[in-house]
Amino acid sequence: MVNQPSDDVVSAPIRRCWLCGTCGLRRIKESTLRGDPTSRNFEISNADYGTTAAIDQCVRCGFCQCTDMVDVLKFYEDLEDPAYEMTRPQRARQKRVLLNRLPRPTAGANRLLDVGAGTGILVEEAIACGYDAIGVEPSRRFCARAKHHGLPVVQGVLPHPDLTGPYDVVTLVDVVEHVPDPLDLITRAARLLADGGVLVVVTPDRSSLLARIMGDQWWHYRVAHIGYFDPETLRFALAKAGLQQTEFHRPTWYFPLGYLVERVHRYLPRWARFKVPARLSDLVIPVHLRDSMMVCATKAQTRDTAP
Ligand SMILES: [Zn+2]
């Protein structure tokens, strides 16, 4: 009798955990993608919740990843997302709250790099806070939009020849879940830190109560999200990059009521949907879902081992 490998364990050499490199991956969610993905699937404001490529979980460290979705940069380079820009004031408020959690910038420690800068919303708020800020962003259209606002956002990804650092703050806000090698990105970001510099990572938490309640319909399950962290795997990734976590927060989001209701409608039957009066549509609503993490980290004294 021949021993057959288990159907749900994948051990081919090229299918490795993006964090710990282990070959043992267990399929936990089948693909719900219809057809080949396009740039539209990768829009920040995309509300096709629950739709993802197949997700595998590492049997060693627990990280979850869309192992087959490695060639995604081209989608970000072509990205345009008018709905994202329409929520600029509310997103700016969220960035302000995030920046307020950091030590106040001083004359000798105010260099900030925002990675995955979009249209420069965080860069704009950082400059207003007193930072000497710059962003890097793969989308050509987002960069053009940032330029339109007079903001320094260079086109591309790390490593970038114009971004040699060092920086006192490097931010990765809703970025690490979008890339096929998050450890490499975090490591490159860490290398750009000045002595005493802070890396800020914001990413969804797949172990959060809301994620567990909503299951496959969790709003962070979307095509663009190809890596799924929890507090342990994020801490592990930071440690592997030579960083030590110093702070953990649950970020608050701010959305216009109209935008928010439109998204909630995705979960409601047609009869239960309602229209927001125009005069209330722009009302800013703080959303505390506690299903996202904001982590600060600095260079560690000693390097870490597996969790
Ligand atoms: Zn792993």
XYZ file of N, CA, C and O in Angstrom, residues 106-307:
808
model
N 10.964 66.106 16.643
C 11.833 67.208 17.070
C 12.765 67.550 15.911
O 12.845 66.797 14.933
N 13.474 68.659 16.056
C 14.310 69.141 14.951
C 15.313 68.083 14.492
O 15.576 67.930 13.311
N 15.829 67.308 15.434
C 16.840 66.308 15.054
C 16.257 64.938 14.752
O 16.989 64.031 14.355
N 14.981 64.761 14.938
C 14.361 63.428 14.755
C 12.970 63.587 14.163
O 11.964 63.332 14.816
N 12.935 64.025 12.907
C 11.624 64.277 12.303
C 11.507 63.722 10.879
O 10.612 64.106 10.143
N 12.428 62.799 10.524
C 12.365 62.260 9.162
C 11.417 61.065 9.140
O 11.585 60.122 9.914
N 10.425 61.125 8.263
C 9.410 60.059 8.212
C 9.262 59.567 6.777
O 9.188 60.360 5.843
N 9.196 58.240 6.638
C 8.932 57.613 5.335
C 7.642 56.810 5.446
O 7.514 55.952 6.316
N 6.692 57.086 4.554
C 5.464 56.297 4.507
C 5.531 55.362 3.297
O 5.597 55.814 2.148
N 5.497 54.068 3.564
C 5.601 53.064 2.498
C 4.191 52.625 2.110
O 3.384 52.276 2.970
N 3.900 52.633 0.803
C 2.540 52.380 0.340
C 1.693 53.605 0.629
O 0.627 53.534 1.229
N 2.214 54.755 0.161
C 1.695 56.062 0.600
C 0.379 56.465 -0.067
O -0.196 57.493 0.313
N -0.085 55.689 -1.054
C -1.329 56.066 -1.732
C -1.205 57.450 -2.343
O -0.211 57.781 -3.005
N -2.183 58.294 -2.089
C -2.171 59.645 -2.659
C -1.517 60.647 -1.710
O -1.691 61.851 -1.875
N -0.809 60.152 -0.704
C -0.018 61.038 0.164
C -0.767 61.566 1.370
O -0.363 62.570 1.954
N -1.818 60.871 1.787
C -2.632 61.379 2.899
C -1.818 61.421 4.195
O -1.818 62.430 4.910
N -1.116 60.324 4.497
C -0.325 60.318 5.736
C 0.834 61.310 5.637
O 1.148 61.998 6.600
N 1.452 61.382 4.461
C 2.568 62.319 4.264
C 2.086 63.747 4.531
O 2.754 64.533 5.221
N 0.919 64.074 4.032
C 0.370 65.426 4.214
C 0.143 65.729 5.699
O 0.504 66.802 6.201
N -0.435 64.767 6.407
C -0.689 64.962 7.837
C 0.624 65.019 8.622
O 0.746 65.793 9.580
N 1.595 64.199 8.208
C 2.884 64.184 8.904
C 3.589 65.533 8.746
O 4.159 66.057 9.709
N 3.550 66.088 7.552
C 4.170 67.399 7.331
C 3.482 68.441 8.231
O 4.152 69.264 8.866
N 2.155 68.345 8.313
C 1.411 69.287 9.170
C 1.801 69.124 10.640
O 1.718 70.078 11.423
N 2.209 67.903 11.011
C 2.610 67.630 12.407
C 4.052 68.047 12.686
O 4.521 67.930 13.823
N 4.807 68.423 11.646
C 6.189 68.847 11.864
C 7.229 67.869 11.359
O 8.421 68.054 11.606
N 6.795 66.829 10.666
C 7.765 65.875 10.115
C 8.308 66.370 8.770
O 7.617 67.071 8.020
N 9.528 65.919 8.480
C 10.090 66.044 7.143
C 9.736 64.716 6.464
O 10.453 63.733 6.589
N 8.572 64.684 5.803
C 7.992 63.397 5.385
C 8.074 63.192 3.879
O 8.013 64.138 3.097
N 8.189 61.919 3.510
C 8.172 61.516 2.100
C 7.466 60.164 2.022
O 7.451 59.413 3.005
N 6.872 59.874 0.864
C 6.192 58.592 0.687
C 6.715 57.872 -0.536
O 7.326 58.473 -1.422
N 6.469 56.556 -0.568
C 6.759 55.753 -1.762
C 5.515 54.925 -2.064
O 4.883 54.385 -1.145
N 5.147 54.860 -3.347
C 3.863 54.267 -3.719
C 3.974 53.666 -5.129
O 4.464 54.333 -6.037
N 3.537 52.396 -5.300
C 3.673 51.800 -6.634
C 2.719 52.364 -7.694
O 3.058 52.383 -8.876
N 1.536 52.837 -7.293
C 0.542 53.277 -8.288
C 0.959 54.597 -8.929
O 1.121 55.617 -8.243
N 1.084 54.572 -10.256
C 1.467 55.795 -10.972
C 0.410 56.883 -10.800
O 0.729 58.053 -10.620
N -0.864 56.488 -10.821
C -1.931 57.484 -10.712
C -1.992 58.080 -9.309
O -2.250 59.262 -9.133
N -1.781 57.265 -8.298
C -1.763 57.779 -6.920
C -0.617 58.787 -6.745
O -0.768 59.808 -6.092
N 0.542 58.452 -7.347
C 1.689 59.371 -7.252
C 1.356 60.696 -7.934
O 1.702 61.770 -7.417
N 0.702 60.616 -9.099
C 0.332 61.842 -9.813
C -0.641 62.662 -8.968
O -0.579 63.894 -8.922
N -1.536 61.957 -8.282
C -2.518 62.638 -7.422
C -1.794 63.333 -6.248
O -2.145 64.455 -5.875
N -0.836 62.647 -5.666
C -0.050 63.238 -4.571
C 0.674 64.482 -5.072
O 0.704 65.519 -4.396
N 1.224 64.383 -6.279
C 1.938 65.523 -6.866
C 0.972 66.695 -7.049
O 1.320 67.851 -6.797
N -0.239 66.373 -7.472
C -1.281 67.394 -7.632
C -1.513 68.138 -6.305
O -1.791 69.330 -6.296
N -1.408 67.409 -5.198
C -1.565 68.024 -3.872
C -0.255 68.661 -3.384
O -0.197 69.144 -2.250
N 0.794 68.589 -4.200
C 2.086 69.174 -3.817
C 2.839 68.348 -2.794
O 3.628 68.888 -2.010
N 2.607 67.030 -2.802
C 3.198 66.168 -1.765
C 4.319 65.300 -2.338
O 4.202 64.794 -3.455
N 5.399 65.105 -1.557
C 6.524 64.303 -2.045
C 6.253 62.805 -1.909
O 6.436 62.225 -0.833
N 5.785 62.187 -2.969
C 5.578 60.728 -2.996
C 6.253 60.209 -4.263
O 5.875 60.597 -5.367
N 7.279 59.368 -4.084
C 7.994 58.845 -5.250
C 7.363 57.514 -5.667
O 6.842 56.764 -4.847
N 7.437 57.233 -6.972
C 6.790 56.033 -7.499
C 7.725 54.828 -7.355
O 8.921 54.925 -7.662
N 7.180 53.730 -6.851
C 7.957 52.508 -6.751
C 7.718 51.778 -5.449
O 6.690 51.987 -4.786
N 8.662 50.899 -5.131
C 8.588 50.090 -3.907
C 9.976 50.076 -3.277
O 10.950 50.540 -3.883
N 10.093 49.511 -2.077
C 11.412 49.343 -1.458
C 12.103 48.115 -2.041
O 11.438 47.096 -2.257
N 13.411 48.125 -2.293
C 14.291 49.274 -2.103
C 14.111 50.290 -3.226
O 13.787 49.912 -4.360
N 14.338 51.577 -2.917
C 14.164 52.644 -3.894
C 15.425 53.513 -3.859
O 15.857 53.918 -2.766
N 16.000 53.819 -5.036
C 17.282 54.554 -5.037
C 17.197 55.931 -4.381
O 18.211 56.434 -3.872
N 16.009 56.534 -4.365
C 15.880 57.879 -3.763
C 15.665 57.822 -2.255
O 15.610 58.860 -1.592
N 15.489 56.616 -1.718
C 15.120 56.494 -0.299
C 16.201 55.716 0.443
O 16.102 54.496 0.611
N 17.217 56.423 0.841
C 18.340 55.747 1.489
C 18.319 55.912 3.005
O 19.062 55.243 3.714
N 17.470 56.827 3.494
C 17.357 57.011 4.934
C 18.573 57.676 5.529
O 19.372 58.264 4.788
N 18.805 57.587 6.828
C 17.880 56.898 7.742
C 16.667 57.763 8.072
O 16.686 58.975 7.893
N 15.604 57.095 8.547
C 14.362 57.768 8.933
C 14.089 57.510 10.414
O 14.351 56.414 10.913
N 13.513 58.509 11.045
C 13.169 58.362 12.466
C 11.866 57.583 12.629
O 11.652 56.932 13.652
N 11.009 57.666 11.608
C 9.770 56.891 11.605
C 9.563 56.321 10.198
O 9.699 57.042 9.207
N 9.283 55.026 10.129
C 8.864 54.411 8.864
C 7.499 53.797 9.115
O 7.314 53.047 10.089
N 6.536 54.150 8.279
C 5.168 53.648 8.483
C 4.788 52.679 7.365
O 5.032 52.938 6.189
N 4.168 51.580 7.770
C 3.600 50.583 6.853
C 2.133 50.435 7.257
O 1.786 49.561 8.045
N 1.308 51.332 6.761
C -0.099 51.343 7.176
C -0.941 50.612 6.135
O -1.077 51.062 4.997
N -1.479 49.474 6.527
C -2.282 48.642 5.633
C -1.507 48.302 4.366
O -1.999 48.485 3.243
N -0.298 47.803 4.567
C 0.577 47.457 3.441
C 1.032 45.993 3.520
O 0.977 45.268 2.527
N 1.439 45.537 4.720
C 2.066 44.205 4.804
C 1.119 43.075 4.406
O 1.573 42.005 3.993
N -0.192 43.315 4.475
C -1.144 42.275 4.065
C -1.297 42.207 2.547
O -1.995 41.341 2.035
N -0.659 43.146 1.831
C -0.809 43.223 0.377
C 0.357 42.630 -0.396
O 0.302 42.595 -1.626
N 1.435 42.231 0.290
C 2.652 41.849 -0.442
C 2.973 40.360 -0.247
O 2.703 39.784 0.812
N 3.580 39.726 -1.259
C 3.864 38.291 -1.165
C 5.105 37.954 -0.346
O 5.370 36.787 -0.122
N 5.881 38.950 0.067
C 7.028 38.676 0.932
C 7.067 39.736 2.041
O 7.921 40.623 2.045
N 6.113 39.658 2.983
C 6.033 40.705 4.007
C 7.281 40.784 4.877
O 7.643 41.868 5.325
N 7.956 39.641 5.074
C 9.163 39.668 5.908
C 10.263 40.488 5.230
O 10.963 41.279 5.868
N 10.384 40.336 3.929
C 11.380 41.109 3.178
C 11.059 42.608 3.255
O 11.950 43.429 3.474
N 9.788 42.933 3.133
C 9.397 44.353 3.199
C 9.692 44.944 4.580
O 10.262 46.041 4.690
N 9.318 44.211 5.627
C 9.560 44.705 6.997
C 11.068 44.839 7.242
O 11.542 45.807 7.839
N 11.849 43.860 6.731
C 13.300 43.903 6.912
C 13.909 45.110 6.201
O 14.768 45.816 6.743
N 13.443 45.362 4.980
C 13.964 46.520 4.230
C 13.575 47.822 4.919
O 14.364 48.782 4.962
N 12.360 47.871 5.449
C 11.914 49.070 6.167
C 12.759 49.264 7.431
O 13.171 50.385 7.757
N 13.047 48.160 8.126
C 13.839 48.227 9.364
C 15.240 48.755 9.082
O 15.806 49.514 9.877
N 15.799 48.370 7.931
C 17.163 48.813 7.580
C 17.223 50.322 7.372
O 18.288 50.919 7.442
N 16.103 50.927 7.076
C 16.077 52.375 6.820
C 15.909 53.193 8.099
O 15.926 54.417 8.065
N 15.721 52.482 9.231
C 15.495 53.197 10.492
C 16.787 53.801 11.031
O 17.843 53.159 11.025
N 16.668 55.021 11.539
C 17.770 55.638 12.273
C 17.891 54.949 13.636
O 16.963 54.249 14.070
N 19.010 55.161 14.315
C 19.143 54.638 15.681
C 18.017 55.242 16.524
O 17.808 56.458 16.502
N 17.282 54.399 17.215
C 16.164 54.872 18.023
C 14.904 55.122 17.206
O 13.892 55.556 17.748
N 14.964 54.839 15.901
C 13.801 55.052 15.029
C 12.691 54.048 15.296
O 12.916 52.995 15.892
N 11.494 54.399 14.843
C 10.314 53.571 15.115
C 9.691 53.100 13.804
O 9.477 53.909 12.890
N 9.431 51.804 13.724
C 8.651 51.268 12.606
C 7.208 51.114 13.075
O 6.966 50.563 14.155
N 6.270 51.614 12.291
C 4.852 51.502 12.627
C 4.192 50.594 11.596
O 4.305 50.839 10.391
N 3.539 49.544 12.080
C 2.835 48.626 11.185
C 1.362 48.601 11.582
O 1.038 48.395 12.756
N 0.490 48.826 10.613
C -0.946 48.663 10.830
C -1.430 47.588 9.866
O -1.127 47.644 8.669
N -2.151 46.611 10.388
C -2.630 45.508 9.542
C -3.820 44.834 10.229
O -3.944 44.893 11.456
N -4.710 44.187 9.454
C -5.841 43.487 10.085
C -5.378 42.341 10.995
O -4.304 41.776 10.786
N -6.210 42.012 11.969
C -5.920 40.931 12.919
C -6.912 39.800 12.689
O -8.082 39.899 13.060
N -6.419 38.700 12.091
C -7.326 37.598 11.756
C -7.774 36.804 12.981
O -8.688 35.984 12.891
N -7.144 37.070 14.119
C -7.555 36.371 15.336
C -8.544 37.212 16.152
O -8.986 36.782 17.220
N -8.894 38.400 15.651
C -9.796 39.277 16.406
C -11.181 38.658 16.540
O -11.578 37.794 15.743
N -11.921 39.149 17.524
C -13.262 38.615 17.777
C -14.151 38.792 16.544
O -14.861 37.869 16.131
N -14.075 39.981 15.926
C -14.934 40.242 14.767
C -14.601 39.296 13.611
O -15.489 38.779 12.942
N -13.299 39.048 13.399
C -12.889 38.148 12.316
C -13.444 36.749 12.565
O -13.902 36.071 11.635
N -13.441 36.342 13.842
C -13.926 34.995 14.150
C -15.446 34.909 14.019
O -15.987 33.921 13.542
N -16.124 35.979 14.414
C -17.590 35.985 14.311
C -18.024 35.976 12.847
O -18.935 35.246 12.451
N -17.344 36.795 12.028
C -17.777 36.943 10.636
C -17.287 35.811 9.735
O -17.789 35.639 8.622
N -16.282 35.061 10.201
C -15.803 33.907 9.410
C -15.354 34.348 8.024
O -14.690 35.369 7.861
N -15.757 33.570 7.014
C -15.311 33.829 5.642
C -15.825 35.160 5.095
O -15.373 35.606 4.039
N -16.802 35.763 5.760
C -17.359 37.033 5.262
C -16.701 38.254 5.903
O -17.156 39.379 5.686
N -15.665 38.037 6.719
C -14.961 39.155 7.352
C -14.554 40.170 6.292
O -14.076 39.791 5.234
N -14.734 41.454 6.589
C -14.516 42.471 5.555
C -13.066 42.619 5.144
O -12.778 43.235 4.114
N -12.133 42.034 5.909
C -10.733 42.071 5.471
C -10.378 40.892 4.574
O -9.268 40.841 4.047
N -11.295 39.931 4.420
C -11.075 38.907 3.402
C -11.442 39.514 2.066
O -12.626 39.648 1.732
N -10.427 39.926 1.312
C -10.632 40.533 0.003
C -9.435 40.201 -0.873
O -8.368 39.830 -0.366
N -9.611 40.315 -2.170
C -8.596 39.830 -3.112
C -7.227 40.453 -2.837
O -6.196 39.789 -2.908
N -7.224 41.748 -2.492
C -5.954 42.468 -2.333
C -5.189 42.014 -1.094
O -3.974 42.210 -1.017
N -5.885 41.435 -0.126
C -5.211 40.984 1.087
C -4.722 39.551 0.870
O -5.520 38.622 0.814
N -3.406 39.406 0.782
C -2.861 38.074 0.484
C -2.043 37.509 1.652
O -1.565 36.387 1.582
N -1.898 38.288 2.730
C -1.243 37.799 3.934
C -2.062 38.212 5.148
O -2.537 39.341 5.212
N -2.240 37.285 6.100
C -3.115 37.555 7.250
C -2.343 37.307 8.546
O -1.960 36.183 8.844
N -2.144 38.407 9.282
C -1.394 38.358 10.540
C -2.344 38.253 11.725
O -3.539 38.543 11.629
N -1.769 37.869 12.859
C -2.408 38.027 14.166
C -1.301 38.595 15.072
O -0.158 38.753 14.617
N -1.586 38.940 16.323
C -0.536 39.564 17.130
C 0.741 38.727 17.222
O 1.844 39.258 17.211
N 0.603 37.399 17.278
C 1.793 36.539 17.410
C 2.642 36.518 16.152
O 3.865 36.620 16.205
N 1.992 36.342 14.999
C 2.777 36.253 13.761
C 3.380 37.612 13.405
O 4.473 37.680 12.838
N 2.709 38.697 13.768
C 3.282 40.024 13.502
C 4.515 40.246 14.380
O 5.559 40.702 13.920
N 4.388 39.872 15.646
C 5.531 40.007 16.560
C 6.714 39.152 16.057
O 7.864 39.566 16.090
N 6.395 37.959 15.584
C 7.406 37.040 15.053
C 8.109 37.647 13.840
O 9.342 37.622 13.727
N 7.317 38.229 12.920
C 7.898 38.831 11.709
C 8.805 40.010 12.083
O 9.907 40.154 11.536
N 8.361 40.820 13.028
C 9.172 41.963 13.464
C 10.486 41.474 14.070
O 11.562 42.016 13.789
N 10.392 40.425 14.885
C 11.596 39.883 15.530
C 12.563 39.339 14.486
O 13.776 39.530 14.579
N 12.030 38.657 13.464
C 12.905 38.119 12.414
C 13.599 39.237 11.642
O 14.665 39.046 11.067
N 12.955 40.408 11.631
C 13.547 41.567 10.950
C 14.469 42.348 11.889
O 14.920 43.442 11.544
N 14.707 41.812 13.088
C 15.619 42.462 14.030
C 14.959 43.570 14.832
O 15.636 44.470 15.323
N 13.642 43.501 14.964
C 12.905 44.551 15.668
C 12.231 43.999 16.913
O 11.897 42.813 16.990
N 11.971 44.908 17.829
C 11.296 44.537 19.070
C 10.025 45.380 19.191
O 10.083 46.608 19.090
N 8.921 44.703 19.381
C 7.648 45.431 19.508
C 7.629 46.228 20.813
O 7.945 45.697 21.872
N 7.245 47.496 20.717
C 7.217 48.346 21.913
C 5.812 48.803 22.273
O 5.550 49.170 23.410
N 4.904 48.827 21.280
C 3.536 49.273 21.566
C 2.546 48.483 20.726
O 2.863 48.058 19.606
N 1.341 48.324 21.267
C 0.264 47.641 20.535
C -1.024 48.424 20.764
O -1.394 48.697 21.909
N -1.680 48.819 19.689
C -2.948 49.555 19.795
C -3.974 48.943 18.847
O -3.623 48.225 17.918
N -5.224 49.294 19.116
C -6.308 48.944 18.181
C -6.736 50.238 17.491
O -7.360 51.099 18.129
N -6.378 50.428 16.217
C -6.674 51.716 15.578
C -8.164 51.936 15.336
O -8.936 50.981 15.198
N -8.527 53.200 15.297
C -9.900 53.602 14.977
C -9.938 54.088 13.533
O -9.007 54.731 13.068
N -11.024 53.755 12.851
C -11.215 54.214 11.474
C -12.264 55.306 11.463
O -13.147 55.326 12.313
N -12.165 56.177 10.491
C -13.167 57.228 10.320
C -13.685 57.165 8.892
O -12.904 57.162 7.947
N -15.016 57.078 8.773
C -15.615 57.004 7.441
C -16.809 57.940 7.365
O -17.507 58.149 8.364
N -17.102 58.461 6.157
C -18.356 59.187 5.989
C -19.518 58.195 6.130
O -19.403 57.044 5.689
N -20.616 58.635 6.746
C -21.748 57.739 7.000
C -22.230 57.057 5.715
O -22.504 55.850 5.708
N -22.321 57.828 4.623
C -22.807 57.267 3.360
C -21.937 56.123 2.870
O -22.439 55.064 2.454
N -20.631 56.291 2.943
C -19.655 55.284 2.498
C -19.788 54.033 3.362
O -19.792 52.896 2.886
N -19.943 54.275 4.674
C -20.034 53.169 5.631
C -21.300 52.337 5.408
O -21.264 51.105 5.368
N -22.433 53.038 5.251
C -23.716 52.343 5.071
C -23.694 51.531 3.782
O -24.165 50.386 3.734
N -23.099 52.105 2.734
C -23.009 51.393 1.455
C -22.287 50.061 1.657
O -22.658 49.037 1.087
N -21.242 50.068 2.520
C -20.491 48.839 2.772
C -21.246 47.852 3.664
O -21.197 46.653 3.443
N -21.954 48.391 4.648
C -22.747 47.518 5.522
C -23.833 46.813 4.688
O -24.198 45.663 4.952
N -24.336 47.507 3.656
C -25.373 46.917 2.805
C -24.948 45.598 2.171
O -25.785 44.755 1.861
N -23.619 45.417 2.003
C -23.146 44.170 1.381
C -23.543 42.966 2.230
O -23.599 41.853 1.737
N -23.796 43.223 3.511
C -24.117 42.124 4.427
C -25.619 41.989 4.673
O -26.042 41.091 5.393
N -26.418 42.905 4.124
C -27.846 42.915 4.436
C -28.667 42.412 3.250
O -28.295 42.656 2.091
N -29.810 41.739 3.524
C -30.711 41.409 2.429
C -31.279 42.703 1.826
O -31.324 43.736 2.491
N -31.704 42.634 0.577
C -32.141 43.841 -0.141
C -33.220 44.599 0.618
O -33.213 45.818 0.686
N -34.167 43.847 1.260
C -35.290 44.503 1.933
C -34.854 45.318 3.146
O -35.537 46.238 3.574
N -33.688 44.983 3.695
C -33.245 45.650 4.923
C -32.367 46.874 4.636
O -31.949 47.569 5.545
N -32.094 47.124 3.341
C -31.200 48.247 3.014
C -31.976 49.564 3.081
O -33.183 49.593 2.874
N -31.278 50.611 3.416
C -31.915 51.913 3.590
C -31.044 53.001 2.998
O -29.836 52.806 2.781
N -31.652 54.125 2.728
C -30.922 55.224 2.101
C -30.560 56.261 3.163
O -31.377 56.610 4.006
N -29.322 56.724 3.121
C -28.889 57.770 4.055
C -29.271 59.131 3.465
O -28.963 59.404 2.307
N -29.988 59.977 4.232
C -30.313 61.316 3.729
C -29.040 62.056 3.314
O -28.006 61.942 3.983
N -29.119 62.782 2.200
C -27.925 63.439 1.637
C -27.219 64.309 2.677
O -25.989 64.350 2.724
N -28.018 64.984 3.538
C -27.393 65.910 4.482
C -26.566 65.177 5.549
O -25.734 65.780 6.222
N -26.828 63.869 5.709
C -26.080 63.090 6.712
C -24.955 62.259 6.088
O -24.133 61.667 6.803
N -24.909 62.224 4.765
C -24.004 61.309 4.083
C -22.532 61.555 4.420
O -21.723 60.632 4.482
N -22.175 62.829 4.651
C -20.769 63.156 4.914
C -20.427 63.180 6.405
O -19.296 63.495 6.783
N -21.404 62.857 7.226
C -21.164 62.827 8.676
C -20.042 61.827 8.984
O -20.062 60.694 8.498
N -19.068 62.250 9.780
C -17.915 61.371 10.055
C -18.221 60.436 11.223
O -18.598 60.885 12.310
N -18.077 59.156 10.978
C -18.373 58.160 12.002
C -17.076 57.453 12.407
O -16.405 56.853 11.565
N -16.705 57.518 13.696
C -15.553 56.712 14.138
C -15.966 55.243 14.270
O -17.050 54.953 14.781
N -15.142 54.367 13.786
C -15.471 52.941 13.802
C -14.415 52.203 14.626
O -13.240 52.173 14.270
N -14.866 51.618 15.729
C -13.948 50.875 16.615
C -14.262 49.381 16.492
O -15.004 48.845 17.291
N -13.728 48.751 15.482
C -14.046 47.331 15.289
C -13.080 46.413 16.035
O -13.362 45.233 16.190
N -11.957 46.957 16.472
C -10.938 46.200 17.196
C -10.473 44.953 16.426
O -10.084 43.953 17.016
N -10.546 45.032 15.093
C -10.079 43.891 14.295
C -8.840 44.248 13.473
O -8.517 43.590 12.497
N -8.168 45.326 13.898
C -6.956 45.758 13.230
C -5.911 46.046 14.315
O -6.278 46.338 15.458
N -4.627 45.971 13.946
C -3.557 46.186 14.928
C -2.676 47.337 14.468
O -2.403 47.469 13.280
N -2.254 48.158 15.427
C -1.189 49.135 15.169
C -0.045 48.794 16.124
O -0.229 48.807 17.341
N 1.097 48.465 15.535
C 2.240 48.048 16.339
C 3.410 48.981 16.067
O 3.661 49.346 14.922
N 4.108 49.392 17.136
C 5.348 50.161 17.001
C 6.497 49.239 17.392
O 6.362 48.416 18.309
N 7.612 49.391 16.680
C 8.775 48.544 16.976
C 10.052 49.336 16.759
O 10.102 50.231 15.913
N 11.060 48.975 17.532
C 12.387 49.586 17.377
C 13.410 48.467 17.199
O 13.089 47.291 17.409
N 14.621 48.852 16.837
C 15.655 47.838 16.631
C 15.894 47.063 17.931
O 16.066 47.674 18.989
N 15.906 45.732 17.817
C 16.061 44.895 19.001
C 17.532 44.783 19.382
O 18.417 44.937 18.544
N 17.768 44.478 20.663
C 19.142 44.273 21.134
C 19.659 42.906 20.698
O 20.798 42.749 20.346
N 18.746 41.918 20.718
C 19.136 40.557 20.314
C 18.142 40.054 19.299
O 16.981 40.456 19.295
N 18.567 39.155 18.415
C 17.661 38.601 17.405
C 16.881 37.448 18.014
O 17.283 36.819 18.954
N 15.713 37.194 17.353
C 14.773 36.251 17.963
C 14.799 34.857 17.346
O 15.455 34.607 16.358
N 14.052 33.958 17.961
C 13.847 32.609 17.426
C 12.383 32.444 17.098
O 11.615 33.364 17.251
N 11.985 31.241 16.681
C 10.594 30.993 16.280
C 9.643 31.159 17.460
O 10.070 31.028 18.608
N 8.343 31.431 17.197
C 7.408 31.640 18.310
C 7.114 30.322 19.028
O 7.213 29.282 18.416
